Amino acid sequence: MTPVVRRISSTFTLGLGCLAFALAAVGAAGQTPGGDPAAKKLKNPVPATAESLTAGQQIYQKYCRFCHGADAKGNGPMAPKGTHPPDLTDAEWTYGSTDGEIFAVLRDGAGPKQEMKPFKGKLSDQDMWNVVNYLRTLTTKTK
């Protein structure tokens, strides 16, 4: 290869690497407002039984109430400074309102600065679906 072709090839490869890194960073940043078409297609495999709802409530109280509040109104005492955790009992779902989108937010986190940390690796999928089922009891939001 000539030096010019080698330089063009190296620049092109470096550019592709930077693009891949940027896309990976965006994907790792959690959900963005408006919902996630892929997550919207996820179906909740966990029936909303009394056991699931109880488990979901216990998990919520252990992991979520500090930011979202014990009553899920978004008034938790330990929300990171400058953040405004959403009210999970109203009709507004910033990141999508289907069970799958709610699950994806729990799994992947949310916010432009990842204000809500992901629970992937901390909670099992079953536990996250139990939380989705529990959240459904707090409001009349549609799936």
PDB file of C-alpha atoms in Angstrom:
ATOM      1  CA  MET A   1       0.000   0.000   0.000  1.00  0.00           C
ATOM      2  CA  THR A   2       1.137   3.497  -0.712  1.00  0.00           C
ATOM      3  CA  PRO A   3       1.498   5.932   2.192  1.00  0.00           C
ATOM      4  CA  VAL A   4      -1.552   7.924   1.024  1.00  0.00           C
ATOM      5  CA  VAL A   5      -3.770   4.830   0.776  1.00  0.00           C
ATOM      6  CA  ARG A   6      -2.486   3.638   4.154  1.00  0.00           C
ATOM      7  CA  ARG A   7      -3.283   7.036   5.732  1.00  0.00           C
ATOM      8  CA  ILE A   8      -6.792   7.065   4.215  1.00  0.00           C
ATOM      9  CA  SER A   9      -7.361   3.484   5.371  1.00  0.00           C
ATOM     10  CA  SER A  10      -6.158   4.291   8.904  1.00  0.00           C
ATOM     11  CA  THR A  11      -8.319   7.424   9.085  1.00  0.00           C
ATOM     12  CA  PHE A  12     -11.351   5.510   7.841  1.00  0.00           C
ATOM     13  CA  THR A  13     -10.791   2.724  10.378  1.00  0.00           C
ATOM     14  CA  LEU A  14     -10.326   5.230  13.200  1.00  0.00           C
ATOM     15  CA  GLY A  15     -13.514   7.021  12.132  1.00  0.00           C
ATOM     16  CA  LEU A  16     -15.488   3.771  12.148  1.00  0.00           C
ATOM     17  CA  GLY A  17     -14.127   2.942  15.589  1.00  0.00           C
ATOM     18  CA  CYS A  18     -15.191   6.339  16.937  1.00  0.00           C
ATOM     19  CA  LEU A  19     -18.634   5.944  15.411  1.00  0.00           C
ATOM     20  CA  ALA A  20     -19.046   2.494  16.951  1.00  0.00           C
ATOM     21  CA  PHE A  21     -17.942   3.828  20.344  1.00  0.00           C
ATOM     22  CA  ALA A  22     -20.394   6.743  20.141  1.00  0.00           C
ATOM     23  CA  LEU A  23     -23.261   4.452  19.190  1.00  0.00           C
ATOM     24  CA  ALA A  24     -22.405   2.091  22.037  1.00  0.00           C
ATOM     25  CA  ALA A  25     -22.340   5.005  24.481  1.00  0.00           C
ATOM     26  CA  VAL A  26     -25.758   6.166  23.312  1.00  0.00           C
ATOM     27  CA  GLY A  27     -27.126   2.652  23.657  1.00  0.00           C
ATOM     28  CA  ALA A  28     -25.683   2.316  27.137  1.00  0.00           C
ATOM     29  CA  ALA A  29     -27.183   5.614  28.278  1.00  0.00           C
ATOM     30  CA  GLY A  30     -30.541   4.014  29.010  1.00  0.00           C
ATOM     31  CA  GLN A  31     -33.953   4.830  27.668  1.00  0.00           C
ATOM     32  CA  THR A  32     -34.722   8.129  25.979  1.00  0.00           C
ATOM     33  CA  PRO A  33     -38.059   9.967  26.084  1.00  0.00           C
ATOM     34  CA  GLY A  34     -40.749   8.740  23.727  1.00  0.00           C
ATOM     35  CA  GLY A  35     -40.579   5.020  24.354  1.00  0.00           C
ATOM     36  CA  ASP A  36     -38.657   2.193  22.775  1.00  0.00           C
ATOM     37  CA  PRO A  37     -40.231   0.380  19.796  1.00  0.00           C
ATOM     38  CA  ALA A  38     -38.329  -2.858  20.545  1.00  0.00           C
ATOM     39  CA  ALA A  39     -39.278  -2.774  24.234  1.00  0.00           C
ATOM     40  CA  LYS A  40     -42.877  -2.003  23.331  1.00  0.00           C
ATOM     41  CA  LYS A  41     -43.056  -5.461  21.744  1.00  0.00           C
ATOM     42  CA  LEU A  42     -41.915  -7.255  24.923  1.00  0.00           C
ATOM     43  CA  LYS A  43     -44.723  -9.223  26.517  1.00  0.00           C
ATOM     44  CA  ASN A  44     -44.941  -9.607  30.269  1.00  0.00           C
ATOM     45  CA  PRO A  45     -44.390 -13.323  30.980  1.00  0.00           C
ATOM     46  CA  VAL A  46     -45.307 -13.008  34.675  1.00  0.00           C
ATOM     47  CA  PRO A  47     -49.000 -13.209  35.575  1.00  0.00           C
ATOM     48  CA  ALA A  48     -50.170 -10.502  37.986  1.00  0.00           C
ATOM     49  CA  THR A  49     -50.918 -12.946  40.791  1.00  0.00           C
ATOM     50  CA  ALA A  50     -51.104 -11.999  44.466  1.00  0.00           C
ATOM     51  CA  GLU A  51     -47.599 -13.450  44.879  1.00  0.00           C
ATOM     52  CA  SER A  52     -46.205 -11.377  42.014  1.00  0.00           C
ATOM     53  CA  LEU A  53     -47.814  -8.191  43.326  1.00  0.00           C
ATOM     54  CA  THR A  54     -46.506  -8.791  46.846  1.00  0.00           C
ATOM     55  CA  ALA A  55     -43.014  -9.511  45.540  1.00  0.00           C
ATOM     56  CA  GLY A  56     -43.149  -6.430  43.297  1.00  0.00           C
ATOM     57  CA  GLN A  57     -44.225  -4.223  46.181  1.00  0.00           C
ATOM     58  CA  GLN A  58     -41.411  -5.540  48.388  1.00  0.00           C
ATOM     59  CA  ILE A  59     -38.822  -4.957  45.654  1.00  0.00           C
ATOM     60  CA  TYR A  60     -40.225  -1.471  44.999  1.00  0.00           C
ATOM     61  CA  GLN A  61     -39.982  -0.592  48.707  1.00  0.00           C
ATOM     62  CA  LYS A  62     -36.419  -1.907  48.864  1.00  0.00           C
ATOM     63  CA  TYR A  63     -35.014  -0.317  45.693  1.00  0.00           C
ATOM     64  CA  CYS A  64     -37.347   2.352  44.301  1.00  0.00           C
ATOM     65  CA  ARG A  65     -39.000   4.269  47.124  1.00  0.00           C
ATOM     66  CA  PHE A  66     -35.885   6.245  47.970  1.00  0.00           C
ATOM     67  CA  CYS A  67     -36.229   8.216  44.731  1.00  0.00           C
ATOM     68  CA  HIS A  68     -39.851   7.693  43.684  1.00  0.00           C
ATOM     69  CA  GLY A  69     -41.294   7.833  47.213  1.00  0.00           C
ATOM     70  CA  ALA A  70     -43.092   5.232  49.306  1.00  0.00           C
ATOM     71  CA  ASP A  71     -46.319   6.244  47.573  1.00  0.00           C
ATOM     72  CA  ALA A  72     -44.640   6.353  44.107  1.00  0.00           C
ATOM     73  CA  LYS A  73     -45.500  10.044  43.662  1.00  0.00           C
ATOM     74  CA  GLY A  74     -41.929  11.000  42.719  1.00  0.00           C
ATOM     75  CA  ASN A  75     -41.191  12.562  46.097  1.00  0.00           C
ATOM     76  CA  GLY A  76     -38.511  10.262  47.468  1.00  0.00           C
ATOM     77  CA  PRO A  77     -36.125  11.733  50.022  1.00  0.00           C
ATOM     78  CA  MET A  78     -32.938  10.427  48.396  1.00  0.00           C
ATOM     79  CA  ALA A  79     -33.414  11.355  44.745  1.00  0.00           C
ATOM     80  CA  PRO A  80     -30.153  12.638  43.273  1.00  0.00           C
ATOM     81  CA  LYS A  81     -29.858  16.426  43.538  1.00  0.00           C
ATOM     82  CA  GLY A  82     -31.361  18.219  40.549  1.00  0.00           C
ATOM     83  CA  THR A  83     -33.461  15.254  39.436  1.00  0.00           C
ATOM     84  CA  HIS A  84     -37.197  14.950  39.481  1.00  0.00           C
ATOM     85  CA  PRO A  85     -38.186  11.278  39.625  1.00  0.00           C
ATOM     86  CA  PRO A  86     -41.507  10.758  37.875  1.00  0.00           C
ATOM     87  CA  ASP A  87     -44.799  10.201  39.623  1.00  0.00           C
ATOM     88  CA  LEU A  88     -45.512   6.562  38.833  1.00  0.00           C
ATOM     89  CA  THR A  89     -49.200   6.888  39.676  1.00  0.00           C
ATOM     90  CA  ASP A  90     -50.226   9.477  37.083  1.00  0.00           C
ATOM     91  CA  ALA A  91     -51.044   9.059  33.399  1.00  0.00           C
ATOM     92  CA  GLU A  92     -47.678  10.274  32.062  1.00  0.00           C
ATOM     93  CA  TRP A  93     -44.951   7.769  31.176  1.00  0.00           C
ATOM     94  CA  THR A  94     -41.980   9.598  29.690  1.00  0.00           C
ATOM     95  CA  TYR A  95     -40.238   6.447  28.470  1.00  0.00           C
ATOM     96  CA  GLY A  96     -43.272   4.489  27.276  1.00  0.00           C
ATOM     97  CA  SER A  97     -46.266   2.979  29.023  1.00  0.00           C
ATOM     98  CA  THR A  98     -46.336  -0.654  27.934  1.00  0.00           C
ATOM     99  CA  ASP A  99     -45.212  -3.398  30.292  1.00  0.00           C
ATOM    100  CA  GLY A 100     -42.221  -4.013  28.023  1.00  0.00           C
ATOM    101  CA  GLU A 101     -41.159  -0.362  28.029  1.00  0.00           C
ATOM    102  CA  ILE A 102     -41.458  -0.142  31.812  1.00  0.00           C
ATOM    103  CA  PHE A 103     -39.434  -3.356  32.112  1.00  0.00           C
ATOM    104  CA  ALA A 104     -36.776  -1.892  29.764  1.00  0.00           C
ATOM    105  CA  VAL A 105     -36.469   1.225  31.922  1.00  0.00           C
ATOM    106  CA  LEU A 106     -35.975  -0.930  35.004  1.00  0.00           C
ATOM    107  CA  ARG A 107     -33.443  -3.104  33.175  1.00  0.00           C
ATOM    108  CA  ASP A 108     -31.538  -0.389  31.282  1.00  0.00           C
ATOM    109  CA  GLY A 109     -32.033   2.746  33.366  1.00  0.00           C
ATOM    110  CA  ALA A 110     -33.229   6.074  32.036  1.00  0.00           C
ATOM    111  CA  GLY A 111     -32.429   9.707  31.604  1.00  0.00           C
ATOM    112  CA  PRO A 112     -29.980  11.730  29.569  1.00  0.00           C
ATOM    113  CA  LYS A 113     -27.404  11.410  32.353  1.00  0.00           C
ATOM    114  CA  GLN A 114     -28.581   7.963  33.460  1.00  0.00           C
ATOM    115  CA  GLU A 115     -30.299   9.490  36.480  1.00  0.00           C
ATOM    116  CA  MET A 116     -32.121   6.218  36.960  1.00  0.00           C
ATOM    117  CA  LYS A 117     -29.524   3.506  37.203  1.00  0.00           C
ATOM    118  CA  PRO A 118     -30.158   0.160  35.495  1.00  0.00           C
ATOM    119  CA  PHE A 119     -31.172  -2.840  37.570  1.00  0.00           C
ATOM    120  CA  LYS A 120     -29.819  -5.393  35.102  1.00  0.00           C
ATOM    121  CA  GLY A 121     -27.494  -7.600  37.104  1.00  0.00           C
ATOM    122  CA  LYS A 122     -29.016  -6.450  40.420  1.00  0.00           C
ATOM    123  CA  LEU A 123     -32.526  -7.829  39.942  1.00  0.00           C
ATOM    124  CA  SER A 124     -33.652 -10.883  38.029  1.00  0.00           C
ATOM    125  CA  ASP A 125     -35.994 -10.487  35.069  1.00  0.00           C
ATOM    126  CA  GLN A 126     -38.696 -12.125  37.213  1.00  0.00           C
ATOM    127  CA  ASP A 127     -38.204  -9.482  39.916  1.00  0.00           C
ATOM    128  CA  MET A 128     -38.409  -6.636  37.388  1.00  0.00           C
ATOM    129  CA  TRP A 129     -41.615  -8.069  35.897  1.00  0.00           C
ATOM    130  CA  ASN A 130     -43.023  -8.324  39.428  1.00  0.00           C
ATOM    131  CA  VAL A 131     -42.304  -4.607  39.878  1.00  0.00           C
ATOM    132  CA  VAL A 132     -44.073  -3.879  36.572  1.00  0.00           C
ATOM    133  CA  ASN A 133     -47.095  -5.818  37.825  1.00  0.00           C
ATOM    134  CA  TYR A 134     -47.029  -3.917  41.120  1.00  0.00           C
ATOM    135  CA  LEU A 135     -46.772  -0.535  39.380  1.00  0.00           C
ATOM    136  CA  ARG A 136     -49.855  -1.433  37.369  1.00  0.00           C
ATOM    137  CA  THR A 137     -51.830  -1.565  40.632  1.00  0.00           C
ATOM    138  CA  LEU A 138     -50.957   2.032  41.448  1.00  0.00           C
ATOM    139  CA  THR A 139     -52.762   3.571  38.519  1.00  0.00           C
ATOM    140  CA  THR A 140     -55.192   3.004  35.694  1.00  0.00           C
ATOM    141  CA  LYS A 141     -52.546   3.558  32.981  1.00  0.00           C
ATOM    142  CA  THR A 142     -53.192   1.530  29.866  1.00  0.00           C
ATOM    143  CA  LYS A 143     -50.787  -1.125  28.635  1.00  0.00           C
TER     144      LYS A 143
END
